[in-house]
mmCIF file of C-alpha atoms in Angstrom:
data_model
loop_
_atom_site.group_PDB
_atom_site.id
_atom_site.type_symbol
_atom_site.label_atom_id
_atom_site.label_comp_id
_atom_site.label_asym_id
_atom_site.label_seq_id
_atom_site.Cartn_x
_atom_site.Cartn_y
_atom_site.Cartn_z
ATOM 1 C CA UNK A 1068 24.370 143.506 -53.301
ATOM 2 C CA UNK A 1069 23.378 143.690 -56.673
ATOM 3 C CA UNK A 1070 19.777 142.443 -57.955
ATOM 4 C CA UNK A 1071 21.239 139.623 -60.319
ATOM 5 C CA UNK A 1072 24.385 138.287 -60.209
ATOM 6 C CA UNK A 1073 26.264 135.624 -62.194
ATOM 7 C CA UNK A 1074 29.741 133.782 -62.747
ATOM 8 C CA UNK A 1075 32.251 136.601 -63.189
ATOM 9 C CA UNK A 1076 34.050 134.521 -66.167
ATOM 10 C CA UNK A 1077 35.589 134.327 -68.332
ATOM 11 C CA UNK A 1078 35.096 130.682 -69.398
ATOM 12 C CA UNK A 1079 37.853 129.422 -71.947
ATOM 13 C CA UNK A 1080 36.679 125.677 -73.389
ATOM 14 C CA UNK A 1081 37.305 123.981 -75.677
ATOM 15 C CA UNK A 1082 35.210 122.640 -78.785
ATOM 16 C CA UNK A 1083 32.809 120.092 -77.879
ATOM 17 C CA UNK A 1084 33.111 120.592 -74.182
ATOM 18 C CA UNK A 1085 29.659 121.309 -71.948
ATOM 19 C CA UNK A 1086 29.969 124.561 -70.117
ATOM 20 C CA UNK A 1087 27.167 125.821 -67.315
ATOM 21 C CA UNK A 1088 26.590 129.240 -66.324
ATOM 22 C CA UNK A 1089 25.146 130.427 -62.950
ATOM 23 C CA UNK A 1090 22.553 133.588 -62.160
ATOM 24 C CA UNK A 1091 21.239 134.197 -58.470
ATOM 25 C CA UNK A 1092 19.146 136.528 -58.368
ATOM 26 C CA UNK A 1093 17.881 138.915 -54.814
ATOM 27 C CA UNK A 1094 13.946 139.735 -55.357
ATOM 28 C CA UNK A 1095 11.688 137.015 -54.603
ATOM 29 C CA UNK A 1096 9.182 138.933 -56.451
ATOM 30 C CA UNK A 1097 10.728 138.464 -60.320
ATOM 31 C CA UNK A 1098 8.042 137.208 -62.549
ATOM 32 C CA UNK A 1099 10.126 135.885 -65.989
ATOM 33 C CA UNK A 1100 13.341 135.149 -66.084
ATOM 34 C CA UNK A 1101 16.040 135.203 -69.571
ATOM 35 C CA UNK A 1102 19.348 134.244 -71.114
ATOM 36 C CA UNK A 1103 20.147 136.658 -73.543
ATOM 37 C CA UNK A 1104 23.133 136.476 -75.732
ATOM 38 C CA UNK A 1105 25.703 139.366 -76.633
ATOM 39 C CA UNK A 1106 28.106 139.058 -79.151
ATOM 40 C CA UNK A 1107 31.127 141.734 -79.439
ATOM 41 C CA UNK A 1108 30.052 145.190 -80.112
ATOM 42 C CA UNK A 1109 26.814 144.140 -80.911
ATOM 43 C CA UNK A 1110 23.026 144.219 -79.612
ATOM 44 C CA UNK A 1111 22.459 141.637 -77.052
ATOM 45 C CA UNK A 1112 19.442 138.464 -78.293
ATOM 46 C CA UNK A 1113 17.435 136.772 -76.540
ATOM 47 C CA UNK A 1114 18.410 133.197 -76.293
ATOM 48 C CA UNK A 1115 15.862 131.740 -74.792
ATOM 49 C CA UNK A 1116 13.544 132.103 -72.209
ATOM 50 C CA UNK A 1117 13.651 130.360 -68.864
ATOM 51 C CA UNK A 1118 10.280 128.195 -67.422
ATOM 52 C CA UNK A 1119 9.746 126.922 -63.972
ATOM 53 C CA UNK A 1120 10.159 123.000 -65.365
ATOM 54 C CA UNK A 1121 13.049 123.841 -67.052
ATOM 55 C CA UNK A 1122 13.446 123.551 -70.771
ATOM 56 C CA UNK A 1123 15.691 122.746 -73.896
ATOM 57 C CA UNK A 1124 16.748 124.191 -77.204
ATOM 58 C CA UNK A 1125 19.081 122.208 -79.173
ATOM 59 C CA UNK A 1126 22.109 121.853 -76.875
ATOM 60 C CA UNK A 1127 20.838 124.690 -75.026
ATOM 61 C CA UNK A 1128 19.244 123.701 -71.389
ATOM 62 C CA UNK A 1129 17.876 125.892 -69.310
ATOM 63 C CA UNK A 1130 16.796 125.575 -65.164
ATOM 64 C CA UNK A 1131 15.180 127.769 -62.830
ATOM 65 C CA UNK A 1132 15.249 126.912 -59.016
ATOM 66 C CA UNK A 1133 12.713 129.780 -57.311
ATOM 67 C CA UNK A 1134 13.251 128.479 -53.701
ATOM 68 C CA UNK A 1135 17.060 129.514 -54.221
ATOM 69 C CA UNK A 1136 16.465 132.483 -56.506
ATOM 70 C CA UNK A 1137 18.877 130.817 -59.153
ATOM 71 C CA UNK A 1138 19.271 129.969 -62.721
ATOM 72 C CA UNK A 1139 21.517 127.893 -64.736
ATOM 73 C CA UNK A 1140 22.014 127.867 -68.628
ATOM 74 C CA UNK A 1141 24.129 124.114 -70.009
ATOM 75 C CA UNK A 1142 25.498 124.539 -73.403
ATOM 76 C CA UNK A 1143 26.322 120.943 -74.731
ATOM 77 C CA UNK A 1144 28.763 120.106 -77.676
ATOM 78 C CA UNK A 1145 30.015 123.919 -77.359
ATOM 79 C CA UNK A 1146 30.905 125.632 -80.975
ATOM 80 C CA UNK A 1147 33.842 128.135 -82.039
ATOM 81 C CA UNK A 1148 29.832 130.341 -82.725
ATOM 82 C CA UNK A 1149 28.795 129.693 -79.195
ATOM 83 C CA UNK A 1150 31.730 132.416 -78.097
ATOM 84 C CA UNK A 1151 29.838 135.447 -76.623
ATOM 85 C CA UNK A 1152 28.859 137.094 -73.472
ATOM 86 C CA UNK A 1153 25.357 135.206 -71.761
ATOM 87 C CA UNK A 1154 23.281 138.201 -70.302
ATOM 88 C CA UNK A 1155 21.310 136.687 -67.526
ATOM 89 C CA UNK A 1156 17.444 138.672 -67.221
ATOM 90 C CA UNK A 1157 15.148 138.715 -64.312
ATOM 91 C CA UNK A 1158 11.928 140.811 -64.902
ATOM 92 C CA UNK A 1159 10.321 141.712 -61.788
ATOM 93 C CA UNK A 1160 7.081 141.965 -61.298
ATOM 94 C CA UNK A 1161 3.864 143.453 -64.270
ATOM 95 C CA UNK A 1162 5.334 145.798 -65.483
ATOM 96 C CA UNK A 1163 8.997 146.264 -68.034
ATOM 97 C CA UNK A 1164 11.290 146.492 -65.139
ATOM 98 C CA UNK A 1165 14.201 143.961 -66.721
ATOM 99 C CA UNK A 1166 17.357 143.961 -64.737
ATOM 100 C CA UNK A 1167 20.025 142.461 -66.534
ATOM 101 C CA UNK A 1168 23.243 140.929 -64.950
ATOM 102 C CA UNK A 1169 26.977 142.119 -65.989
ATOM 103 C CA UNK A 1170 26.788 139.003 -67.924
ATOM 104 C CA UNK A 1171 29.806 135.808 -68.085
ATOM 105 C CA UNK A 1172 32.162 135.871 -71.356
ATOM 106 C CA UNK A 1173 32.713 132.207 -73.361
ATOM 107 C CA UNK A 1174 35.643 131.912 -75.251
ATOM 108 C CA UNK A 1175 35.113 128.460 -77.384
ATOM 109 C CA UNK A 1176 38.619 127.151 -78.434
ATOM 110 C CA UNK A 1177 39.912 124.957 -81.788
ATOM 111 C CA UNK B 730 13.355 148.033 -93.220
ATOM 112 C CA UNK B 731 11.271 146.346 -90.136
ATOM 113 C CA UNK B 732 13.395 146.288 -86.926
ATOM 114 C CA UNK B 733 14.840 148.908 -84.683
ATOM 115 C CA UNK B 734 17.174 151.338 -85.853
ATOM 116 C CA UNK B 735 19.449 153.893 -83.750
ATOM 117 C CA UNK B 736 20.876 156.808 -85.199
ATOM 118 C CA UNK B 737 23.707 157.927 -84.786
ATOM 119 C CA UNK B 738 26.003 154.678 -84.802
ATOM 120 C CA UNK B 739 29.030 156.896 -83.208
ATOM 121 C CA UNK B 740 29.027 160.188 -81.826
ATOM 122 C CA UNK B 741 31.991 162.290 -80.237
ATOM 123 C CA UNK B 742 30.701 165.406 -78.547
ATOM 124 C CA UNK B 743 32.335 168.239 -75.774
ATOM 125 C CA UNK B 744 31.657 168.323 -72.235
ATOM 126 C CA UNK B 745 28.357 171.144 -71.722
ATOM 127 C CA UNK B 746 26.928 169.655 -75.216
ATOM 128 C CA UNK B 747 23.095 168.783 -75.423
ATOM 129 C CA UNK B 748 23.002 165.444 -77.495
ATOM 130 C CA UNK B 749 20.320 163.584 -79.247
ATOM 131 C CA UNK B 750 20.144 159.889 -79.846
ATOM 132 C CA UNK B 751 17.382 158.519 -81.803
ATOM 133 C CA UNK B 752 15.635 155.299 -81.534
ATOM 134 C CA UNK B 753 13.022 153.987 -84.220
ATOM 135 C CA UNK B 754 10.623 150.988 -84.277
ATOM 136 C CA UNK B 755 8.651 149.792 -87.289
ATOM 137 C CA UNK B 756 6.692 146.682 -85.069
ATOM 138 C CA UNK B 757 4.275 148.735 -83.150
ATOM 139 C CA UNK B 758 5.169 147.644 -79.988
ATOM 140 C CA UNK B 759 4.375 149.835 -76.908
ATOM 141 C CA UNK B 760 7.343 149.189 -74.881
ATOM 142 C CA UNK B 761 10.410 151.094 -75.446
ATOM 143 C CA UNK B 762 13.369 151.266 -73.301
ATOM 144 C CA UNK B 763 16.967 153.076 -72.992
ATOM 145 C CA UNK B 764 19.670 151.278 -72.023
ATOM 146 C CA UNK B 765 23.333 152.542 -71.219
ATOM 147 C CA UNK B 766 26.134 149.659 -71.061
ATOM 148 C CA UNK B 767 29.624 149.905 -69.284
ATOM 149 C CA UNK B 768 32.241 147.734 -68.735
ATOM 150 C CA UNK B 769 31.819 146.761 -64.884
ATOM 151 C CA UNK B 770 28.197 147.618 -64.419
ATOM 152 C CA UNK B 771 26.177 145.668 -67.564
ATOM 153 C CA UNK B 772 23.204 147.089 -69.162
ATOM 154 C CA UNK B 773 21.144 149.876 -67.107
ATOM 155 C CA UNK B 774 17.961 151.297 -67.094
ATOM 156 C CA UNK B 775 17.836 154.515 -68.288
ATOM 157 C CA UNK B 776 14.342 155.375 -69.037
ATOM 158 C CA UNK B 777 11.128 153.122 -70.320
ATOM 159 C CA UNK B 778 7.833 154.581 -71.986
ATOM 160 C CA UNK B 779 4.327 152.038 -71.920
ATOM 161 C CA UNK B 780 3.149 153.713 -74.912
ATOM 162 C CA UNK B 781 2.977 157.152 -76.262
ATOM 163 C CA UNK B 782 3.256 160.016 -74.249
ATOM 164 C CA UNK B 783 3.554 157.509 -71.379
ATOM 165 C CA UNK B 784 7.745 157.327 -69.694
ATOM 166 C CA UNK B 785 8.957 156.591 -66.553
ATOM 167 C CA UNK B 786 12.456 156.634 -65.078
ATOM 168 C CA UNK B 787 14.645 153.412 -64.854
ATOM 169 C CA UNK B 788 17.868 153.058 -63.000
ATOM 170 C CA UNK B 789 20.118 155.678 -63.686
ATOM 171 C CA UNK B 790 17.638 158.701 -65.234
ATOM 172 C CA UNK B 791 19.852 161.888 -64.419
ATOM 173 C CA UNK B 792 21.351 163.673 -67.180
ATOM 174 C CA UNK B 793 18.757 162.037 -69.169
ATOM 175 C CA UNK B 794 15.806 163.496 -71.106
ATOM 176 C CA UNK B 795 13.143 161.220 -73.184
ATOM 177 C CA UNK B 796 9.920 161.898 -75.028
ATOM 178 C CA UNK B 797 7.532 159.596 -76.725
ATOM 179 C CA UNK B 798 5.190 161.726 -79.155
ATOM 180 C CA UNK B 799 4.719 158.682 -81.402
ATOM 181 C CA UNK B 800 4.883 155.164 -80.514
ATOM 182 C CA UNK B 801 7.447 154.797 -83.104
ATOM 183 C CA UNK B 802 9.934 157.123 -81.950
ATOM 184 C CA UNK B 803 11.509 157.624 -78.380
ATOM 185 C CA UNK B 804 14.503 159.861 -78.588
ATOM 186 C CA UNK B 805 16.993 160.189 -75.894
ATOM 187 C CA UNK B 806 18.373 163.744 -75.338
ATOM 188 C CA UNK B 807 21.486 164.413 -73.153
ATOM 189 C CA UNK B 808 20.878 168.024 -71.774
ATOM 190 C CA UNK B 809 24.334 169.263 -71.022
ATOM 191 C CA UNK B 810 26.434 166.070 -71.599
ATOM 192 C CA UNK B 811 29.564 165.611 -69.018
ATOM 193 C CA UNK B 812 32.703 162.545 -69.346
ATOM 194 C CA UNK B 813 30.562 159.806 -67.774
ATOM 195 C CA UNK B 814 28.169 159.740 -69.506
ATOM 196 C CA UNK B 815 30.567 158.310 -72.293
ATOM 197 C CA UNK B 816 29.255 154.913 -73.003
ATOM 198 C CA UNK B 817 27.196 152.523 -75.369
ATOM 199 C CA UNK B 818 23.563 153.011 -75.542
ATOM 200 C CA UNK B 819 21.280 150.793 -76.503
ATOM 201 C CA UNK B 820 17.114 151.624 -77.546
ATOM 202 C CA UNK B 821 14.893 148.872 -77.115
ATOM 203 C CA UNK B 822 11.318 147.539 -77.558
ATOM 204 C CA UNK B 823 8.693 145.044 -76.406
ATOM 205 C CA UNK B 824 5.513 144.111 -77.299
ATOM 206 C CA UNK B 825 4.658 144.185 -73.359
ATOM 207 C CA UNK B 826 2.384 141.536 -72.870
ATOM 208 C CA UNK B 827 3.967 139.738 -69.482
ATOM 209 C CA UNK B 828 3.404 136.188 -69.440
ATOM 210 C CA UNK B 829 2.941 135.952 -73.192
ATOM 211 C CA UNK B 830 5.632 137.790 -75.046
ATOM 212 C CA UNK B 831 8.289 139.548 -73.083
ATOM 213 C CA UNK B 832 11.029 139.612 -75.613
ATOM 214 C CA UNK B 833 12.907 142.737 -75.576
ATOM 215 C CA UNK B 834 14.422 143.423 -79.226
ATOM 216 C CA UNK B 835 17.858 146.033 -79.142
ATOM 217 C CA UNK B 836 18.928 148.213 -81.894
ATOM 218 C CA UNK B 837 22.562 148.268 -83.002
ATOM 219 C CA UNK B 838 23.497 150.456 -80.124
ATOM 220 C CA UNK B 839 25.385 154.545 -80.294
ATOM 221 C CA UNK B 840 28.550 154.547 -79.169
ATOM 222 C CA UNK B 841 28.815 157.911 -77.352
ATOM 223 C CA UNK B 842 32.233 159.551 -76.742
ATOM 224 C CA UNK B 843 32.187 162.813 -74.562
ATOM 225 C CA UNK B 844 35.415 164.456 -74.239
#
C-alpha cells in the first residue's frame, strides 16, 4: 500500500463548478501535512498548507481528519487557471522526510 | 537571481554514462532535496542533505551519488547511468524549521533522457 494516496482523476469541470479532492494517508506518525500544486512541465508550489482546524484561502478550503488519516482540498468557483495536477504532502515525523502522493489532474472547462 | 536554479534544463546521454545535474540555492536554506518524477509513481526521494557536508538517502538512492560541500550547491551525479533512470528531476530546498516553515521550494526541473 502506498504511504499517501489520493483520487486517481482526472477531474473534468466545468467553470464555476466546486470540485474536492481526497488524500488518505498510512503513518499515524505524519507531523504536517500539504497541497501542492503542479502545473504542466513545471515545478510543483505549494498551495497551501493544511492545519488540524481546517483553513481557507480564497476559494481554496482545506480539512484534515487525523483519526481517519485523511485530507480534503474544496476549490470553489473553479477557473480555466485552476487546471493543474494537486500534489497531496504528508511529512512524517522531525525531520525532511516529505512523501508526496501521485497527485489528481483538474481539467477546468469553458 | 534569488531562487533555485537547475542546470542542465535537458540532457540526452548513453547507457554506461556518468552524469551530473546541478542544483543551486541563493536563500541559505539548509535543506536540500532530490527528487525524481515518473508518470505512475509521483515525486520520489532521491537523496536529502540537513546542511553542508550532512546527506542522507531518501527513497530510491541507487544509481545515485550527492555531495554537499557548500550549502549552496548539492549536485546530483549519476555514476554509470542505465534506461530507467530516464526521468524528470527535480532539486529542492527548505528552510527546515518543522512546525514553523516547512515549505519546500523546486527548481525548474532536468529532463533526463538516457538512451
Amino acid at each position: 500500500r502506498k504511504e499517501v494516496e489520493q483520487d486517481p482523476g482526472p477531474f473534468n469541470v466545468p467553470e464555476g463548478a466546486t470540485v474536492a479532492f481526497n488524500c488518505t494517508y498510512s503513518n499515524s506518525a505524519s507531523q504536517s501535512f500539504f497541497w501542492y500544486r503542479q502545473d504542466c512541465r513545471k515545478e510543483p508550489k505549494l498551495l497551501m498548507s493544511v492545519y488540524s482546524s481546517g483553513n481557507e484561502d480564497g476559494r481554496f478550503t482545506a480539512q484534515l481528519n487525523r483519526a481517519s488519516q485523511y485530507i480534503s482540498l474544496l476549490i470553489r468557483d473553479s477557473k480555466l487557471s485552476d487546471s493543474a495536477t494537486y500534489l497531496c504532502v504528508v511529512l512524517y515525523g522531525y525531520g525532511q522526510n516529505f512523501v508526496f502522493g501521485p497527485g489528481t489532474r483538474l481539467s477546468v472547462l469553458p | 537571481d534569488a531562487g533555485i536554479t537547475q542546470s542542465p534544463r535537458y540532457k540526452i546521454t548513453e547507457t554506461g554514462r556518468q552524469v551530473t545535474l546541478m542544483c543551486h540555492q541563493t536563500w541559505s536554506h539548509s535543506y536540500m532535496f532530490w527528487y525524481r518524477q515518473d508518470l505512475g509513481h509521483g515525486l520520489r526521494l532521491i537523496y536529502y542533505s540537513a546542511a553542508a557536508d550532512i546527506t542522507d538517502k531518501g527513497e530510491v538512492p541507487d544509481g545515485y551519488v550527492v555531495s554537499r560541500s557548500k550549502t549552496e550547491n548539492f549536485p546530483l551525479t549519476l555514476e554509470s547511468a542505465t534506461r530507467s533512470q530516464t526521468s524528470v528531476y527535480f532539486c529542492a530546498s527548505s528552510e527546515g524549521l518543522v512546525l514553523v516553515n516547512n515549505e519546500q521550494f523546486f527548481g525548474p526541473g532536468t529532463r533526463l533522457t538516457v538512451l
